[in-house]
Amino acid sequence: MSGVGPIAGGARAVLEDAAPLVWDGALGAREYGMLAVSLAFVAWILPPAHWALFGLTAVAVYWIGVAPWGRNRRLLAALAVLALFAWASHRFPRPGVPLVLWGGLGLEAFFLLRCVDWAVSKKAGESAAVARHRPGRYALFLSFLPTLFAGPVATHRDFFRCYRPRSVLPAVELRAHLTKIAWGLLKFCLVAAYLRAAAAELRTLGESGEALLGLVSPWLCLWAYVCLYLVQLYVAFSGFCDIAIGVSRLLGFHLYENFDRPLLSRSPVRWWKTMHISAYRWLMTHVFYPYWEHTQIVRKILTVFLASGLWHLAVARVVNTDAALQLLLAVTIYGAAVAALIKLAPSRLGEAVRGVAATRAGPALALSQVTLTFLFMALVHQLFWAGMTGRPLAENVRLFQALFLGA
Amino acid sequence: MNTRRPLSGIMPELKQHALEIANRHGRGLDDLDPDEDFTDGQIFDSLGLLEFVLATERVCGIKIPGEDVVPEHFGSLRNIAEYLRAQFGFEG
């Protein structure tokens, strides 16, 4: 198993250089201002029917989170409320949000994660008077505008732990945050859009049987489309997150980086840990560690992927049999690959691979591992996003037939 | 009468285990600060942290519930000492 790469140094460097946390959780003008802007924006983009849906769900989850119950009871109650929320949100379809990643598809997704985190993170015996229970803090955590649509999804603890309110930012920090936002805008608005158009063109050529420039066969065009589709997904997602993280840091919330060069991963295990790091951390905290015995790694991993699949299914644009099948198939294949590789890591095969990596054949091995991982993840994401966007299964069957059988 | 080993004897052993696990995962560390964050991926990844939890159970002779594997309890050596003190009555 390849080791996880270090989290990009930016967040840690900022945290280490910043003043010690002194914020006691009492909302002041600054925090109320952020809350007001966030709530106003949410009210603006959501139809009125959704105001009640989100509002009632948030209130119900708040009370569950501060109730004097055990963790499991609070979790079950929260899941019941959120299942109702997910069901109702599909009954009131809402228009897409312009200029936002995936048309705002992530709004409900990250709302669900924050609600579950709130509901289960109360410590046993914690009194109602602690800062954590203040409704204003909860509201800000749920509705923080920069991270509303695509994360990073910080846990409640991490969100306020990384808050360093300062009235004046040093020039070097200001420059770093603005650069991050500019880079994110470039990736999200320009690069991803270009890649998306190029991918669509390649798919059209491949499906129509035409060669690109008379040189690249339709079959290669389809493979190029599959690869470029994944790259544009990553560029769009990481670009939007760069904007969100840069703005959050300007506001005092020094959130962690959300990606660590996943396209260069040498195995799906590393991809899992470096593509959408905040969701990975959330799943580790709330699914991986709490359930099964500490030694039952395979069961833990499969449970994490099942939970992830159900979470995505709950917020998919279209929920039908095709969508569920493709989405759950994608996470099953992905999870099985991760579990198998982790299980094989300490075996003789794993030792042999590490042995080859230490020889002169190491770079060639690394290149082949990166290539195979990339192609595997590209195929998994075709299935996955077909499920999320409601593309018919038959479309993917034709694509995979063309890719592997040339049909 | 508290028959548990004192924390002053346990913590150096746990620190040694933490360093071994971290270095097995390629970190190359000589020492660990008591407040060094275990949970941000710099010391351990998720599986490394599980290994450390199992080591803690062995060293301390206790069973740690899965839902207790959170940053408040396993975020650093200092957090672990506080957790063992508060939850299991370790002293010293």
PDB file of N, CA, C and O in Angstrom, chain B residues 22-85:
ATOM      1  N   ALA B  22       4.690   5.266  13.041  1.00  0.00           N
ATOM      2  CA  ALA B  22       4.897   6.385  12.112  1.00  0.00           C
ATOM      3  C   ALA B  22       6.069   6.094  11.167  1.00  0.00           C
ATOM      4  O   ALA B  22       5.994   6.332   9.967  1.00  0.00           O
ATOM      5  N   ASN B  23       7.159   5.551  11.711  1.00  0.00           N
ATOM      6  CA  ASN B  23       8.332   5.296  10.878  1.00  0.00           C
ATOM      7  C   ASN B  23       8.115   4.111   9.945  1.00  0.00           C
ATOM      8  O   ASN B  23       8.678   4.069   8.849  1.00  0.00           O
ATOM      9  N   ARG B  24       7.275   3.160  10.353  1.00  0.00           N
ATOM     10  CA  ARG B  24       6.925   2.055   9.449  1.00  0.00           C
ATOM     11  C   ARG B  24       6.129   2.571   8.262  1.00  0.00           C
ATOM     12  O   ARG B  24       6.128   1.996   7.184  1.00  0.00           O
ATOM     13  N   HIS B  25       5.450   3.687   8.438  1.00  0.00           N
ATOM     14  CA  HIS B  25       4.694   4.316   7.352  1.00  0.00           C
ATOM     15  C   HIS B  25       5.500   5.404   6.659  1.00  0.00           C
ATOM     16  O   HIS B  25       4.948   6.235   5.948  1.00  0.00           O
ATOM     17  N   GLY B  26       6.814   5.373   6.901  1.00  0.00           N
ATOM     18  CA  GLY B  26       7.691   6.232   6.123  1.00  0.00           C
ATOM     19  C   GLY B  26       7.873   7.649   6.636  1.00  0.00           C
ATOM     20  O   GLY B  26       8.308   8.519   5.883  1.00  0.00           O
ATOM     21  N   ARG B  27       7.573   7.925   7.917  1.00  0.00           N
ATOM     22  CA  ARG B  27       7.642   9.314   8.401  1.00  0.00           C
ATOM     23  C   ARG B  27       9.055   9.718   8.806  1.00  0.00           C
ATOM     24  O   ARG B  27       9.390  10.897   8.761  1.00  0.00           O
ATOM     25  N   GLY B  28       9.888   8.793   9.269  1.00  0.00           N
ATOM     26  CA  GLY B  28      11.266   9.131   9.629  1.00  0.00           C
ATOM     27  C   GLY B  28      11.381  10.086  10.804  1.00  0.00           C
ATOM     28  O   GLY B  28      12.104  11.069  10.749  1.00  0.00           O
ATOM     29  N   LEU B  29      10.647   9.821  11.888  1.00  0.00           N
ATOM     30  CA  LEU B  29      10.650  10.711  13.051  1.00  0.00           C
ATOM     31  C   LEU B  29      11.589  10.188  14.138  1.00  0.00           C
ATOM     32  O   LEU B  29      11.727   8.986  14.311  1.00  0.00           O
ATOM     33  N   ASP B  30      12.228  11.146  14.865  1.00  0.00           N
ATOM     34  CA  ASP B  30      13.056  10.767  16.015  1.00  0.00           C
ATOM     35  C   ASP B  30      12.322  10.972  17.333  1.00  0.00           C
ATOM     36  O   ASP B  30      12.633  10.330  18.332  1.00  0.00           O
ATOM     37  N   ASP B  31      11.395  11.905  17.325  1.00  0.00           N
ATOM     38  CA  ASP B  31      10.724  12.246  18.566  1.00  0.00           C
ATOM     39  C   ASP B  31       9.318  12.747  18.241  1.00  0.00           C
ATOM     40  O   ASP B  31       9.021  13.095  17.093  1.00  0.00           O
ATOM     41  N   LEU B  32       8.488  12.767  19.274  1.00  0.00           N
ATOM     42  CA  LEU B  32       7.122  13.253  19.116  1.00  0.00           C
ATOM     43  C   LEU B  32       6.807  14.259  20.203  1.00  0.00           C
ATOM     44  O   LEU B  32       6.997  13.973  21.383  1.00  0.00           O
ATOM     45  N   ASP B  33       6.328  15.417  19.806  1.00  0.00           N
ATOM     46  CA  ASP B  33       5.892  16.418  20.767  1.00  0.00           C
ATOM     47  C   ASP B  33       4.592  15.933  21.428  1.00  0.00           C
ATOM     48  O   ASP B  33       3.765  15.326  20.744  1.00  0.00           O
ATOM     49  N   PRO B  34       4.388  16.203  22.720  1.00  0.00           N
ATOM     50  CA  PRO B  34       3.140  15.752  23.354  1.00  0.00           C
ATOM     51  C   PRO B  34       1.895  16.330  22.698  1.00  0.00           C
ATOM     52  O   PRO B  34       0.810  15.754  22.799  1.00  0.00           O
ATOM     53  N   ASP B  35       2.029  17.475  22.018  1.00  0.00           N
ATOM     54  CA  ASP B  35       0.866  18.095  21.384  1.00  0.00           C
ATOM     55  C   ASP B  35       0.843  17.895  19.871  1.00  0.00           C
ATOM     56  O   ASP B  35       0.015  18.494  19.184  1.00  0.00           O
ATOM     57  N   GLU B  36       1.747  17.074  19.354  1.00  0.00           N
ATOM     58  CA  GLU B  36       1.790  16.815  17.917  1.00  0.00           C
ATOM     59  C   GLU B  36       0.474  16.156  17.499  1.00  0.00           C
ATOM     60  O   GLU B  36       0.021  15.187  18.105  1.00  0.00           O
ATOM     61  N   ASP B  37      -0.136  16.685  16.414  1.00  0.00           N
ATOM     62  CA  ASP B  37      -1.455  16.210  15.989  1.00  0.00           C
ATOM     63  C   ASP B  37      -1.342  14.878  15.258  1.00  0.00           C
ATOM     64  O   ASP B  37      -0.686  14.778  14.226  1.00  0.00           O
ATOM     65  N   PHE B  38      -2.023  13.849  15.802  1.00  0.00           N
ATOM     66  CA  PHE B  38      -1.995  12.529  15.177  1.00  0.00           C
ATOM     67  C   PHE B  38      -3.000  12.422  14.040  1.00  0.00           C
ATOM     68  O   PHE B  38      -2.948  11.500  13.256  1.00  0.00           O
ATOM     69  N   THR B  39      -3.975  13.328  13.994  1.00  0.00           N
ATOM     70  CA  THR B  39      -5.157  13.058  13.188  1.00  0.00           C
ATOM     71  C   THR B  39      -5.191  13.798  11.863  1.00  0.00           C
ATOM     72  O   THR B  39      -6.163  13.699  11.137  1.00  0.00           O
ATOM     73  N   ASP B  40      -4.147  14.552  11.540  1.00  0.00           N
ATOM     74  CA  ASP B  40      -4.211  15.279  10.272  1.00  0.00           C
ATOM     75  C   ASP B  40      -3.413  14.592   9.173  1.00  0.00           C
ATOM     76  O   ASP B  40      -3.161  15.170   8.130  1.00  0.00           O
ATOM     77  N   GLY B  41      -2.995  13.342   9.415  1.00  0.00           N
ATOM     78  CA  GLY B  41      -2.322  12.579   8.375  1.00  0.00           C
ATOM     79  C   GLY B  41      -0.819  12.756   8.333  1.00  0.00           C
ATOM     80  O   GLY B  41      -0.132  12.085   7.569  1.00  0.00           O
ATOM     81  N   GLN B  42      -0.269  13.658   9.165  1.00  0.00           N
ATOM     82  CA  GLN B  42       1.171  13.903   9.128  1.00  0.00           C
ATOM     83  C   GLN B  42       1.944  12.827   9.876  1.00  0.00           C
ATOM     84  O   GLN B  42       3.083  12.516   9.539  1.00  0.00           O
ATOM     85  N   ILE B  43       1.347  12.272  10.950  1.00  0.00           N
ATOM     86  CA  ILE B  43       2.030  11.245  11.743  1.00  0.00           C
ATOM     87  C   ILE B  43       1.571   9.866  11.279  1.00  0.00           C
ATOM     88  O   ILE B  43       2.363   9.006  10.900  1.00  0.00           O
ATOM     89  N   PHE B  44       0.265   9.636  11.349  1.00  0.00           N
ATOM     90  CA  PHE B  44      -0.295   8.362  10.906  1.00  0.00           C
ATOM     91  C   PHE B  44      -1.334   8.636   9.842  1.00  0.00           C
ATOM     92  O   PHE B  44      -1.961   9.677   9.863  1.00  0.00           O
ATOM     93  N   ASP B  45      -1.615   7.610   9.025  1.00  0.00           N
ATOM     94  CA  ASP B  45      -2.864   7.657   8.282  1.00  0.00           C
ATOM     95  C   ASP B  45      -3.906   6.910   9.134  1.00  0.00           C
ATOM     96  O   ASP B  45      -3.630   6.529  10.271  1.00  0.00           O
ATOM     97  N   SER B  46      -5.084   6.671   8.573  1.00  0.00           N
ATOM     98  CA  SER B  46      -6.180   6.090   9.355  1.00  0.00           C
ATOM     99  C   SER B  46      -5.827   4.695   9.874  1.00  0.00           C
ATOM    100  O   SER B  46      -6.153   4.337  11.005  1.00  0.00           O
ATOM    101  N   LEU B  47      -5.133   3.904   9.034  1.00  0.00           N
ATOM    102  CA  LEU B  47      -4.791   2.552   9.466  1.00  0.00           C
ATOM    103  C   LEU B  47      -3.697   2.595  10.523  1.00  0.00           C
ATOM    104  O   LEU B  47      -3.677   1.779  11.446  1.00  0.00           O
ATOM    105  N   GLY B  48      -2.778   3.526  10.373  1.00  0.00           N
ATOM    106  CA  GLY B  48      -1.738   3.692  11.386  1.00  0.00           C
ATOM    107  C   GLY B  48      -2.350   4.053  12.727  1.00  0.00           C
ATOM    108  O   GLY B  48      -1.913   3.561  13.772  1.00  0.00           O
ATOM    109  N   LEU B  49      -3.364   4.903  12.713  1.00  0.00           N
ATOM    110  CA  LEU B  49      -4.017   5.296  13.962  1.00  0.00           C
ATOM    111  C   LEU B  49      -4.700   4.092  14.606  1.00  0.00           C
ATOM    112  O   LEU B  49      -4.663   3.924  15.834  1.00  0.00           O
ATOM    113  N   LEU B  50      -5.295   3.224  13.781  1.00  0.00           N
ATOM    114  CA  LEU B  50      -5.914   2.010  14.328  1.00  0.00           C
ATOM    115  C   LEU B  50      -4.865   1.104  14.973  1.00  0.00           C
ATOM    116  O   LEU B  50      -5.101   0.525  16.034  1.00  0.00           O
ATOM    117  N   GLU B  51      -3.718   0.983  14.304  1.00  0.00           N
ATOM    118  CA  GLU B  51      -2.616   0.200  14.884  1.00  0.00           C
ATOM    119  C   GLU B  51      -2.251   0.759  16.242  1.00  0.00           C
ATOM    120  O   GLU B  51      -1.980   0.020  17.189  1.00  0.00           O
ATOM    121  N   PHE B  52      -2.196   2.093  16.326  1.00  0.00           N
ATOM    122  CA  PHE B  52      -1.830   2.731  17.587  1.00  0.00           C
ATOM    123  C   PHE B  52      -2.883   2.488  18.656  1.00  0.00           C
ATOM    124  O   PHE B  52      -2.554   2.277  19.831  1.00  0.00           O
ATOM    125  N   VAL B  53      -4.153   2.509  18.267  1.00  0.00           N
ATOM    126  CA  VAL B  53      -5.229   2.238  19.229  1.00  0.00           C
ATOM    127  C   VAL B  53      -5.094   0.809  19.777  1.00  0.00           C
ATOM    128  O   VAL B  53      -5.232   0.571  20.974  1.00  0.00           O
ATOM    129  N   LEU B  54      -4.786  -0.143  18.871  1.00  0.00           N
ATOM    130  CA  LEU B  54      -4.601  -1.534  19.312  1.00  0.00           C
ATOM    131  C   LEU B  54      -3.412  -1.633  20.260  1.00  0.00           C
ATOM    132  O   LEU B  54      -3.465  -2.357  21.262  1.00  0.00           O
ATOM    133  N   ALA B  55      -2.350  -0.901  19.950  1.00  0.00           N
ATOM    134  CA  ALA B  55      -1.176  -0.905  20.829  1.00  0.00           C
ATOM    135  C   ALA B  55      -1.545  -0.338  22.203  1.00  0.00           C
ATOM    136  O   ALA B  55      -1.115  -0.853  23.249  1.00  0.00           O
ATOM    137  N   THR B  56      -2.352   0.715  22.200  1.00  0.00           N
ATOM    138  CA  THR B  56      -2.779   1.324  23.474  1.00  0.00           C
ATOM    139  C   THR B  56      -3.576   0.325  24.294  1.00  0.00           C
ATOM    140  O   THR B  56      -3.401   0.217  25.519  1.00  0.00           O
ATOM    141  N   GLU B  57      -4.460  -0.416  23.642  1.00  0.00           N
ATOM    142  CA  GLU B  57      -5.250  -1.421  24.343  1.00  0.00           C
ATOM    143  C   GLU B  57      -4.339  -2.479  24.977  1.00  0.00           C
ATOM    144  O   GLU B  57      -4.536  -2.882  26.126  1.00  0.00           O
ATOM    145  N   ARG B  58      -3.310  -2.906  24.222  1.00  0.00           N
ATOM    146  CA  ARG B  58      -2.393  -3.946  24.722  1.00  0.00           C
ATOM    147  C   ARG B  58      -1.595  -3.429  25.898  1.00  0.00           C
ATOM    148  O   ARG B  58      -1.484  -4.077  26.937  1.00  0.00           O
ATOM    149  N   VAL B  59      -1.054  -2.240  25.737  1.00  0.00           N
ATOM    150  CA  VAL B  59      -0.176  -1.684  26.779  1.00  0.00           C
ATOM    151  C   VAL B  59      -0.949  -1.409  28.069  1.00  0.00           C
ATOM    152  O   VAL B  59      -0.469  -1.666  29.169  1.00  0.00           O
ATOM    153  N   CYS B  60      -2.166  -0.893  27.910  1.00  0.00           N
ATOM    154  CA  CYS B  60      -2.947  -0.476  29.075  1.00  0.00           C
ATOM    155  C   CYS B  60      -3.863  -1.570  29.598  1.00  0.00           C
ATOM    156  O   CYS B  60      -4.424  -1.429  30.694  1.00  0.00           O
ATOM    157  N   GLY B  61      -4.034  -2.643  28.825  1.00  0.00           N
ATOM    158  CA  GLY B  61      -4.933  -3.721  29.259  1.00  0.00           C
ATOM    159  C   GLY B  61      -6.384  -3.282  29.291  1.00  0.00           C
ATOM    160  O   GLY B  61      -7.124  -3.644  30.201  1.00  0.00           O
ATOM    161  N   ILE B  62      -6.796  -2.492  28.312  1.00  0.00           N
ATOM    162  CA  ILE B  62      -8.174  -1.976  28.282  1.00  0.00           C
ATOM    163  C   ILE B  62      -8.780  -2.241  26.918  1.00  0.00           C
ATOM    164  O   ILE B  62      -8.096  -2.679  25.988  1.00  0.00           O
ATOM    165  N   LYS B  63     -10.088  -1.977  26.813  1.00  0.00           N
ATOM    166  CA  LYS B  63     -10.796  -2.076  25.535  1.00  0.00           C
ATOM    167  C   LYS B  63     -11.305  -0.684  25.198  1.00  0.00           C
ATOM    168  O   LYS B  63     -12.035  -0.078  26.002  1.00  0.00           O
ATOM    169  N   ILE B  64     -10.914  -0.171  24.040  1.00  0.00           N
ATOM    170  CA  ILE B  64     -11.300   1.189  23.661  1.00  0.00           C
ATOM    171  C   ILE B  64     -12.450   1.107  22.666  1.00  0.00           C
ATOM    172  O   ILE B  64     -12.311   0.512  21.591  1.00  0.00           O
ATOM    173  N   PRO B  65     -13.602   1.684  23.008  1.00  0.00           N
ATOM    174  CA  PRO B  65     -14.742   1.646  22.066  1.00  0.00           C
ATOM    175  C   PRO B  65     -14.411   2.405  20.782  1.00  0.00           C
ATOM    176  O   PRO B  65     -13.694   3.400  20.823  1.00  0.00           O
ATOM    177  N   GLY B  66     -14.952   1.955  19.666  1.00  0.00           N
ATOM    178  CA  GLY B  66     -14.668   2.580  18.382  1.00  0.00           C
ATOM    179  C   GLY B  66     -15.053   4.049  18.344  1.00  0.00           C
ATOM    180  O   GLY B  66     -14.342   4.877  17.772  1.00  0.00           O
ATOM    181  N   GLU B  67     -16.214   4.379  18.986  1.00  0.00           N
ATOM    182  CA  GLU B  67     -16.652   5.782  18.914  1.00  0.00           C
ATOM    183  C   GLU B  67     -15.772   6.708  19.766  1.00  0.00           C
ATOM    184  O   GLU B  67     -15.914   7.920  19.701  1.00  0.00           O
ATOM    185  N   ASP B  68     -14.853   6.153  20.557  1.00  0.00           N
ATOM    186  CA  ASP B  68     -13.913   6.990  21.316  1.00  0.00           C
ATOM    187  C   ASP B  68     -12.679   7.345  20.504  1.00  0.00           C
ATOM    188  O   ASP B  68     -11.830   8.104  20.976  1.00  0.00           O
ATOM    189  N   VAL B  69     -12.536   6.758  19.307  1.00  0.00           N
ATOM    190  CA  VAL B  69     -11.366   7.074  18.474  1.00  0.00           C
ATOM    191  C   VAL B  69     -11.670   8.377  17.730  1.00  0.00           C
ATOM    192  O   VAL B  69     -12.037   8.380  16.546  1.00  0.00           O
ATOM    193  N   VAL B  70     -11.579   9.458  18.445  1.00  0.00           N
ATOM    194  CA  VAL B  70     -11.857  10.793  17.904  1.00  0.00           C
ATOM    195  C   VAL B  70     -10.695  11.702  18.286  1.00  0.00           C
ATOM    196  O   VAL B  70      -9.937  11.384  19.213  1.00  0.00           O
ATOM    197  N   PRO B  71     -10.534  12.823  17.595  1.00  0.00           N
ATOM    198  CA  PRO B  71      -9.391  13.703  17.876  1.00  0.00           C
ATOM    199  C   PRO B  71      -9.308  14.166  19.330  1.00  0.00           C
ATOM    200  O   PRO B  71      -8.211  14.343  19.849  1.00  0.00           O
ATOM    201  N   GLU B  72     -10.461  14.342  20.004  1.00  0.00           N
ATOM    202  CA  GLU B  72     -10.417  14.779  21.394  1.00  0.00           C
ATOM    203  C   GLU B  72      -9.652  13.782  22.261  1.00  0.00           C
ATOM    204  O   GLU B  72      -9.051  14.159  23.265  1.00  0.00           O
ATOM    205  N   HIS B  73      -9.715  12.505  21.917  1.00  0.00           N
ATOM    206  CA  HIS B  73      -9.064  11.478  22.730  1.00  0.00           C
ATOM    207  C   HIS B  73      -7.734  11.028  22.141  1.00  0.00           C
ATOM    208  O   HIS B  73      -6.820  10.694  22.876  1.00  0.00           O
ATOM    209  N   PHE B  74      -7.634  10.952  20.823  1.00  0.00           N
ATOM    210  CA  PHE B  74      -6.433  10.415  20.189  1.00  0.00           C
ATOM    211  C   PHE B  74      -5.756  11.429  19.290  1.00  0.00           C
ATOM    212  O   PHE B  74      -5.003  11.076  18.405  1.00  0.00           O
ATOM    213  N   GLY B  75      -6.014  12.701  19.547  1.00  0.00           N
ATOM    214  CA  GLY B  75      -5.430  13.736  18.708  1.00  0.00           C
ATOM    215  C   GLY B  75      -3.965  13.975  18.980  1.00  0.00           C
ATOM    216  O   GLY B  75      -3.250  14.492  18.131  1.00  0.00           O
ATOM    217  N   SER B  76      -3.477  13.602  20.177  1.00  0.00           N
ATOM    218  CA  SER B  76      -2.069  13.828  20.523  1.00  0.00           C
ATOM    219  C   SER B  76      -1.776  12.972  21.760  1.00  0.00           C
ATOM    220  O   SER B  76      -2.683  12.430  22.386  1.00  0.00           O
ATOM    221  N   LEU B  77      -0.494  12.894  22.117  1.00  0.00           N
ATOM    222  CA  LEU B  77      -0.128  12.123  23.308  1.00  0.00           C
ATOM    223  C   LEU B  77      -0.781  12.729  24.553  1.00  0.00           C
ATOM    224  O   LEU B  77      -1.218  12.004  25.452  1.00  0.00           O
ATOM    225  N   ARG B  78      -0.842  14.058  24.596  1.00  0.00           N
ATOM    226  CA  ARG B  78      -1.456  14.714  25.749  1.00  0.00           C
ATOM    227  C   ARG B  78      -2.947  14.359  25.838  1.00  0.00           C
ATOM    228  O   ARG B  78      -3.473  14.058  26.905  1.00  0.00           O
ATOM    229  N   ASN B  79      -3.626  14.372  24.673  1.00  0.00           N
ATOM    230  CA  ASN B  79      -5.055  14.011  24.649  1.00  0.00           C
ATOM    231  C   ASN B  79      -5.267  12.581  25.123  1.00  0.00           C
ATOM    232  O   ASN B  79      -6.209  12.280  25.849  1.00  0.00           O
ATOM    233  N   ILE B  80      -4.359  11.688  24.712  1.00  0.00           N
ATOM    234  CA  ILE B  80      -4.489  10.286  25.081  1.00  0.00           C
ATOM    235  C   ILE B  80      -4.343  10.135  26.592  1.00  0.00           C
ATOM    236  O   ILE B  80      -5.102   9.401  27.237  1.00  0.00           O
ATOM    237  N   ALA B  81      -3.368  10.836  27.174  1.00  0.00           N
ATOM    238  CA  ALA B  81      -3.178  10.762  28.628  1.00  0.00           C
ATOM    239  C   ALA B  81      -4.436  11.238  29.349  1.00  0.00           C
ATOM    240  O   ALA B  81      -4.889  10.612  30.315  1.00  0.00           O
ATOM    241  N   GLU B  82      -5.002  12.340  28.890  1.00  0.00           N
ATOM    242  CA  GLU B  82      -6.228  12.875  29.509  1.00  0.00           C
ATOM    243  C   GLU B  82      -7.381  11.892  29.374  1.00  0.00           C
ATOM    244  O   GLU B  82      -8.161  11.697  30.303  1.00  0.00           O
ATOM    245  N   TYR B  83      -7.474  11.266  28.211  1.00  0.00           N
ATOM    246  CA  TYR B  83      -8.543  10.289  27.962  1.00  0.00           C
ATOM    247  C   TYR B  83      -8.396   9.079  28.886  1.00  0.00           C
ATOM    248  O   TYR B  83      -9.362   8.636  29.515  1.00  0.00           O
ATOM    249  N   LEU B  84      -7.172   8.571  29.022  1.00  0.00           N
ATOM    250  CA  LEU B  84      -6.954   7.406  29.881  1.00  0.00           C
ATOM    251  C   LEU B  84      -7.258   7.748  31.336  1.00  0.00           C
ATOM    252  O   LEU B  84      -7.810   6.941  32.093  1.00  0.00           O
ATOM    253  N   ARG B  85      -6.904   8.975  31.696  1.00  0.00           N
ATOM    254  CA  ARG B  85      -7.172   9.427  33.064  1.00  0.00           C
ATOM    255  C   ARG B  85      -8.675   9.509  33.314  1.00  0.00           C
ATOM    256  O   ARG B  85      -9.193   8.991  34.298  1.00  0.00           O
TER     257      ARG B  85
END
